[in-house]
Each structure stands twice: as structure tokens, then as C-alpha cells.
Amino acid sequence: MTAQTAILAQIKTAKTIIIHRHQRPDPDAFGSQFGLAELIKTSFPDKEVHVVGKSYPSGEWMGVMEELPDELYENALVIVVDTANSPRIDDQRYDLAKTIIKIDHHPNEEPYGDFNWVVEGASSTSALIFDLYKSSEGELKLSDAGASYLYAGIVGDTGRFLYATEAKTMAVVSGLMEFDFDWFKINQAMDTITPEAARMSGYIYNNMTITDAGLNYIILTQEILDQFDLGDFGTAFVVPLLGKINTVKVWAVFQEDDDGTYRVRLRSRSTVINKIAANHGGGGHPFASGAKAENMAEIQAIIEETNKALTGAI
């Protein structure tokens, strides 16, 4: 029995299904969560399907996050998408469920749950949800709305097809584009920024640091972030800016959180950086990873490790 077959069997048996994703969701987290929910609802209208987690304006076009009572989990099937480690799951009540399924494309360092379907190196979890649909041999039905969510997830996680893109990725996108949704509008929406973000882009280019080894990085303290009033737009747009410099091989954004620690976003052209992320409480893809820095000293350690990796690669 394949992982897809086992997951489909669990979906068919369950009456209540609750879908979780990771904290601070990106387009793939939203896309796979809402795409899977729509896939199940369209295929099995009699089932009770819920999506949970903190609400963010960037995902509101797909649907609304729900607030559920604890008792609903008692006999429920929980499916966690796009989340490598259990501490990152948004809404930790997932473990109250009767059965837990993990669907992900990050390195499976923590195989939590009763069923694991992890395809390390896949372009996105949204692409895996499409594979689940295709492998069902007609038992699952995908709506136009569901296809649009999965498409958005793939576009987001591949950086508009700059990363983790291969023939299979484009085959999935081709399959999704056979559905009736405005993919051009989605592309445009994911490629625009606010005036505040535009002003911050200028700050990034004026204050970034490029090391001799080819690392480009920026440290964004709360004081700096407060100057630009980004609101709910977030700082994800900053990451690709640093990689546009032609002499840069690896780039990093260090963003201060409310508790004084720093969220770390690491990207690379060809040097493997997920091992560096793993050294600092994170992980991810070989060329796109995230980590956590407790303070400036740990930020400096990440910078030094990255420079050493680049020097070794050269």
C-alpha cells in the first residue's frame, strides 16, 4: 500500500477532518492547507472539514481560519501539511486528535504522527496534494478553486520557478492550469508590494552587507522594522532582493521577533545551507532554509559558518 493510498483510506473513514499547517505561513502552507480542504470537501461533501491556525491577510483570499472547541478533536483525523517539526505546527491541539497524518516536502527529521508522507526535495507540499489527487484514480475530485490554491502554493515555494523546479514541477503546473482559474491574476498579486515595502527595499539595498566569500545579509531589528510600518504585509519580499546581486552566492535575512530572538531566512544559488540551518534550530531545503538565532552572537556564528561553507565550496 502506498502512502497516498493509506492517506486516502484514512480520509474516507474519518467523519471530521482538521487541517493544520506551520506558524508564520507562506504561500505553500496556505495553498496546501486550503487546497487539501477543498479537495476533500469536493470529493466528500458529507464530511466535516476544518482549517485552523492564526489568521493572516495574505491567506484570506483562500478562506477563513476557524476557531474550534477542543472536543471536536476527540475522534477527528488531523492532517498537518508543510510542517517539518511539531513545535512549528500552528495550534498545538493537533495532538488531541484520534489520528494524525503528516504531509510534507522538507527533510523528515521528525516523523511525527501516525502516517507520514514526506517527499524530500519535492517542489512544494501543494504539488504533493496534486499528486494525491492524481493517484486516487478518480476517487478524489479537484475544483477550480482547489486548483488555484495549489497553483499559488507552488508559485510561492519555487520563488516563481527559480528554486526546486524540474520537469515534474512544470507537469503539475500544466495539470493545474487546465482548471478554470485566473492564474495571471494570482501571479500579479504575488509579485506586487506596498509603498511601505518599496521604501524598505531601498533601505535593504543601502544597508546590506556582502562578505568577500559571497554572503549577502541584512539584520532587521524591531527598531528598523518600526520605521517602515509594514503592517500585515510582512518581510518575505526582502529575501529575493538580496539574491539579485550577481556576485552573491548565499543570502540571509535576520529579522528580530518580539521576544528579542531572530528569525533567519537562508537562500543559496548552489552551496548547501540546510546543514547550517540545522545547527541553529532550523532546517529546510539544500538551497532554501530557515533557522533561529537567540542573539547577535548567534547571528555572527551563522555568518561565519556560511562564509566557511562558501570558502570550502570555492
Coordinates of C-alpha atoms in Angstrom, one line a residue:
M1 CA 0.0 0.0 0.0
T2 CA 1.4 3.4 -1.0
A3 CA 1.4 6.4 1.3
Q4 CA -1.2 8.1 -0.9
T5 CA -3.5 5.0 -0.7
A6 CA -3.1 4.9 3.1
I7 CA -3.9 8.6 3.4
L8 CA -7.0 8.3 1.2
A9 CA -8.2 5.4 3.2
Q10 CA -8.0 7.5 6.4
I11 CA -9.8 10.4 4.7
K12 CA -12.6 8.1 3.6
T13 CA -13.0 6.7 7.1
A14 CA -13.0 9.9 9.0
K15 CA -16.1 12.0 9.6
T16 CA -14.3 15.1 10.9
I17 CA -11.0 16.2 9.4
I18 CA -9.0 19.2 10.7
I19 CA -6.1 20.5 8.6
H20 CA -3.1 22.3 10.3
R21 CA 0.0 24.0 8.8
H22 CA 3.0 25.8 10.2
Q23 CA 3.3 29.0 12.0
R24 CA 4.0 32.2 10.0
P25 CA 2.6 30.6 6.9
D26 CA 4.0 31.1 3.4
P27 CA 2.0 30.6 0.2
D28 CA 2.7 26.8 0.1
A29 CA 1.4 26.4 3.7
F30 CA -1.8 28.3 2.8
G31 CA -2.1 26.7 -0.6
S32 CA -1.6 23.1 0.6
Q33 CA -3.9 23.6 3.6
F34 CA -6.8 25.2 1.7
G35 CA -6.2 23.1 -1.4
L36 CA -6.4 19.9 0.5
A37 CA -9.5 21.1 2.4
E38 CA -11.2 22.0 -0.9
L39 CA -10.2 18.6 -2.4
I40 CA -11.8 16.7 0.4
K41 CA -14.9 18.9 0.5
T42 CA -15.5 18.5 -3.2
S43 CA -14.9 14.7 -3.1
F44 CA -16.8 14.0 0.1
P45 CA -19.5 16.7 0.7
D46 CA -20.8 14.8 3.7
K47 CA -17.5 15.2 5.7
E48 CA -16.8 17.9 8.2
V49 CA -13.6 19.7 7.1
H50 CA -11.9 22.5 9.0
V51 CA -8.8 24.6 8.6
V52 CA -7.1 26.1 11.7
G53 CA -4.2 28.4 12.6
K54 CA -3.6 32.1 13.1
S55 CA -5.3 34.3 10.5
Y56 CA -3.2 36.4 8.1
P57 CA -4.4 38.8 5.5
S58 CA -2.2 37.2 2.8
G59 CA -4.3 34.0 3.0
E60 CA -7.8 35.5 3.3
W61 CA -8.5 35.2 -0.4
M62 CA -8.4 31.4 0.0
G63 CA -10.7 31.1 3.0
V64 CA -11.2 31.8 6.7
M65 CA -9.3 30.2 9.6
E66 CA -11.6 28.6 12.1
E67 CA -11.7 28.5 15.9
L68 CA -12.7 25.0 17.1
P69 CA -13.6 23.6 20.5
D70 CA -11.2 21.0 22.0
E71 CA -13.8 18.3 22.0
L72 CA -14.0 18.4 18.2
Y73 CA -10.6 16.8 18.1
E74 CA -11.5 13.7 20.1
N75 CA -12.5 11.5 17.1
A76 CA -11.0 13.6 14.4
L77 CA -8.4 13.0 11.7
V78 CA -5.8 15.7 11.7
I79 CA -3.6 16.3 8.7
V80 CA -0.6 18.6 9.1
V81 CA 0.8 20.0 5.9
D82 CA 4.1 21.6 5.0
T83 CA 5.5 21.4 8.6
A84 CA 8.7 19.6 9.3
N85 CA 8.8 19.8 13.1
S86 CA 6.0 19.5 15.6
P87 CA 6.9 22.7 17.6
R88 CA 6.2 24.7 14.4
I89 CA 2.6 23.4 14.0
D90 CA 0.2 26.3 14.3
D91 CA -2.4 25.3 17.0
Q92 CA -0.7 22.7 19.2
R93 CA -4.0 20.9 19.8
Y94 CA -3.3 18.8 16.8
D95 CA -2.1 16.0 19.2
L96 CA -5.6 15.7 20.7
A97 CA -6.8 14.0 17.5
K98 CA -7.5 10.3 17.1
T99 CA -5.3 10.0 14.1
I100 CA -2.5 12.3 12.8
I101 CA -1.1 12.5 9.2
K102 CA 2.0 14.4 8.2
I103 CA 2.3 15.5 4.5
D104 CA 5.5 17.5 3.8
H105 CA 8.4 18.0 1.4
H106 CA 11.1 19.1 3.9
P107 CA 13.7 16.7 5.4
N108 CA 11.9 14.3 7.6
E109 CA 13.9 14.9 10.8
E110 CA 10.8 14.4 13.0
P111 CA 8.4 11.8 11.6
Y112 CA 5.5 12.8 14.0
G113 CA 2.0 11.4 13.6
D114 CA 0.5 8.0 12.7
F115 CA 1.1 8.3 9.0
N116 CA 4.0 10.1 7.3
W117 CA 4.1 11.0 3.6
V118 CA 7.3 13.0 3.1
V119 CA 8.8 13.5 -0.3
E120 CA 12.1 15.3 0.4
G121 CA 13.1 17.6 -2.5
A122 CA 9.6 17.9 -4.0
S123 CA 8.9 21.5 -5.1
S124 CA 6.2 22.1 -2.6
T125 CA 3.6 20.4 -0.4
S126 CA 0.9 21.8 -2.8
A127 CA 2.4 19.7 -5.5
L128 CA 2.1 16.6 -3.3
I129 CA -1.6 17.4 -2.7
F130 CA -2.0 17.4 -6.5
D131 CA -0.2 14.0 -6.7
L132 CA -2.6 12.7 -4.0
Y133 CA -5.5 13.8 -6.3
K134 CA -4.0 12.2 -9.4
S135 CA -3.1 9.0 -7.7
S136 CA -6.7 8.5 -6.4
E137 CA -7.8 7.3 -9.9
G138 CA -10.9 9.4 -9.8
E139 CA -11.9 8.9 -6.2
L140 CA -10.8 12.5 -5.4
K141 CA -12.3 15.5 -7.2
L142 CA -10.5 18.8 -7.5
S143 CA -12.5 22.0 -8.0
D144 CA -11.3 25.1 -9.9
A145 CA -10.8 26.9 -6.5
G146 CA -8.8 24.0 -5.2
A147 CA -6.5 24.1 -8.2
S148 CA -6.0 27.8 -7.8
Y149 CA -4.8 27.3 -4.2
L150 CA -2.4 24.6 -5.2
Y151 CA -1.1 26.7 -8.0
A152 CA -0.4 29.6 -5.7
G153 CA 1.4 27.3 -3.3
I154 CA 3.7 26.0 -6.0
V155 CA 4.4 29.5 -7.4
G156 CA 5.3 30.7 -3.9
D157 CA 7.5 27.9 -2.8
T158 CA 9.5 27.8 -6.0
G159 CA 10.1 31.5 -5.9
R160 CA 8.2 31.8 -9.2
F161 CA 10.0 28.8 -10.5
L162 CA 13.5 29.9 -9.5
Y163 CA 14.0 27.1 -7.0
A164 CA 13.1 23.3 -6.8
T165 CA 11.8 23.4 -10.3
E166 CA 12.1 20.4 -12.6
A167 CA 10.1 18.7 -15.3
K168 CA 7.7 17.1 -12.8
T169 CA 7.1 20.6 -11.2
M170 CA 6.1 22.0 -14.5
A171 CA 4.0 18.9 -15.3
V172 CA 2.0 19.5 -12.2
V173 CA 1.6 23.2 -13.0
S174 CA 0.4 22.3 -16.5
G175 CA -2.2 20.0 -15.0
L176 CA -3.4 22.7 -12.7
M177 CA -3.7 25.2 -15.5
E178 CA -6.2 23.0 -17.2
F179 CA -8.7 24.1 -14.5
D180 CA -10.6 27.4 -14.8
F181 CA -9.0 30.0 -12.6
D182 CA -7.2 33.3 -13.2
W183 CA -3.5 32.2 -12.9
F184 CA -2.4 35.6 -14.3
K185 CA -4.2 37.4 -11.5
I186 CA -2.5 35.2 -8.9
N187 CA 0.9 35.8 -10.5
Q188 CA 0.3 39.6 -10.4
A189 CA -0.9 39.6 -6.8
M190 CA 2.2 37.6 -5.7
D191 CA 4.5 40.0 -7.5
T192 CA 3.4 43.3 -6.1
I193 CA 4.4 45.2 -2.9
T194 CA 3.0 48.1 -0.9
P195 CA 4.5 51.6 -1.0
E196 CA 5.9 51.0 2.5
A197 CA 7.6 47.8 1.3
A198 CA 9.0 49.7 -1.7
R199 CA 10.6 52.2 0.6
M200 CA 12.1 49.4 2.7
S201 CA 13.5 47.8 -0.4
G202 CA 15.6 51.0 -0.8
Y203 CA 16.8 50.6 2.8
I204 CA 17.8 47.0 2.2
Y205 CA 20.0 47.8 -0.8
N206 CA 21.6 50.7 1.0
N207 CA 22.4 48.7 4.2
M208 CA 23.1 45.2 3.1
T209 CA 26.5 43.6 3.8
I210 CA 28.3 41.5 1.2
T211 CA 31.2 39.4 2.5
D212 CA 34.3 38.6 0.5
A213 CA 33.1 34.9 0.3
G214 CA 29.8 35.9 -1.4
L215 CA 27.3 36.1 1.5
N216 CA 24.8 39.0 1.4
Y217 CA 22.9 39.7 4.6
I218 CA 20.8 42.2 6.4
I219 CA 19.9 42.4 10.1
L220 CA 16.4 43.9 10.7
T221 CA 15.9 44.9 14.3
Q222 CA 12.4 45.8 15.6
E223 CA 13.6 49.5 15.6
I224 CA 14.3 49.3 11.9
L225 CA 11.1 47.5 11.1
D226 CA 9.0 50.1 13.0
Q227 CA 10.3 52.8 10.7
F228 CA 8.5 51.3 7.7
D229 CA 5.1 50.4 9.2
L230 CA 4.7 47.2 7.0
G231 CA 1.7 46.1 9.0
D232 CA 0.5 42.6 8.0
F233 CA 2.4 42.7 4.7
G234 CA 5.4 41.1 6.3
T235 CA 9.0 40.9 5.2
A236 CA 9.0 37.9 2.9
F237 CA 9.6 40.2 -0.1
V238 CA 13.0 41.1 1.4
V239 CA 14.5 37.7 0.8
P240 CA 14.7 37.7 -3.0
L241 CA 16.1 41.2 -3.1
L242 CA 19.4 40.2 -1.6
G243 CA 19.8 37.4 -4.2
K244 CA 19.5 39.7 -7.2
I245 CA 23.1 40.8 -6.9
N246 CA 25.2 38.9 -9.4
T247 CA 28.2 38.5 -7.2
V248 CA 26.2 37.0 -4.3
K249 CA 26.2 33.2 -3.7
V250 CA 24.3 32.9 -0.5
W251 CA 21.9 35.5 1.1
A252 CA 20.3 35.8 4.6
V253 CA 17.7 37.9 6.4
F254 CA 17.9 38.1 10.1
Q255 CA 14.7 39.5 11.5
E256 CA 14.1 40.3 15.2
D257 CA 11.0 38.9 16.8
D258 CA 9.0 40.3 19.7
D259 CA 10.9 38.2 22.2
G260 CA 14.3 39.5 21.1
T261 CA 15.4 36.4 19.1
Y262 CA 15.9 36.5 15.4
R263 CA 14.2 34.6 12.6
V264 CA 16.7 33.5 10.0
R265 CA 15.9 33.0 6.3
L266 CA 18.8 31.5 4.3
R267 CA 18.9 31.1 0.5
S268 CA 21.7 29.9 -1.9
R269 CA 22.5 29.5 -5.6
S270 CA 24.5 26.3 -5.3
T271 CA 26.1 26.0 -1.8
V272 CA 24.1 23.6 0.5
I273 CA 22.9 25.7 3.5
N274 CA 20.3 23.5 5.2
K275 CA 23.0 21.9 7.4
I276 CA 23.9 25.4 8.7
A277 CA 20.2 26.0 9.4
A278 CA 20.0 22.6 11.3
N279 CA 22.9 23.8 13.5
H280 CA 20.7 26.6 14.7
G281 CA 17.3 25.0 15.4
G282 CA 16.1 25.0 11.8
G283 CA 16.3 23.2 8.5
G284 CA 14.7 23.0 5.1
H285 CA 15.8 22.5 1.5
P286 CA 19.5 22.4 0.5
F287 CA 19.2 25.9 -1.1
A288 CA 16.3 27.4 0.9
S289 CA 16.2 27.0 4.7
G290 CA 15.2 28.8 7.9
A291 CA 16.7 28.9 11.4
K292 CA 16.6 30.7 14.7
A293 CA 19.2 33.0 16.3
E294 CA 19.0 33.7 20.0
N295 CA 21.1 36.9 19.8
M296 CA 23.6 38.8 17.9
A297 CA 26.3 36.4 18.9
E298 CA 24.5 33.5 17.2
I299 CA 23.8 35.7 14.1
Q300 CA 27.6 36.2 13.9
A301 CA 28.1 32.4 14.2
I302 CA 25.7 31.8 11.3
I303 CA 27.5 34.4 9.2
E304 CA 30.9 32.7 10.0
E305 CA 29.7 29.2 9.2
T306 CA 28.2 30.4 5.9
N307 CA 31.4 32.1 4.9
K308 CA 33.4 29.0 5.7
A309 CA 30.9 26.9 3.6
L310 CA 31.4 29.3 0.7
T311 CA 35.1 29.3 1.0
G312 CA 35.1 25.5 1.1
A313 CA 32.8 25.3 -2.0
I314 CA 35.1 27.7 -3.9

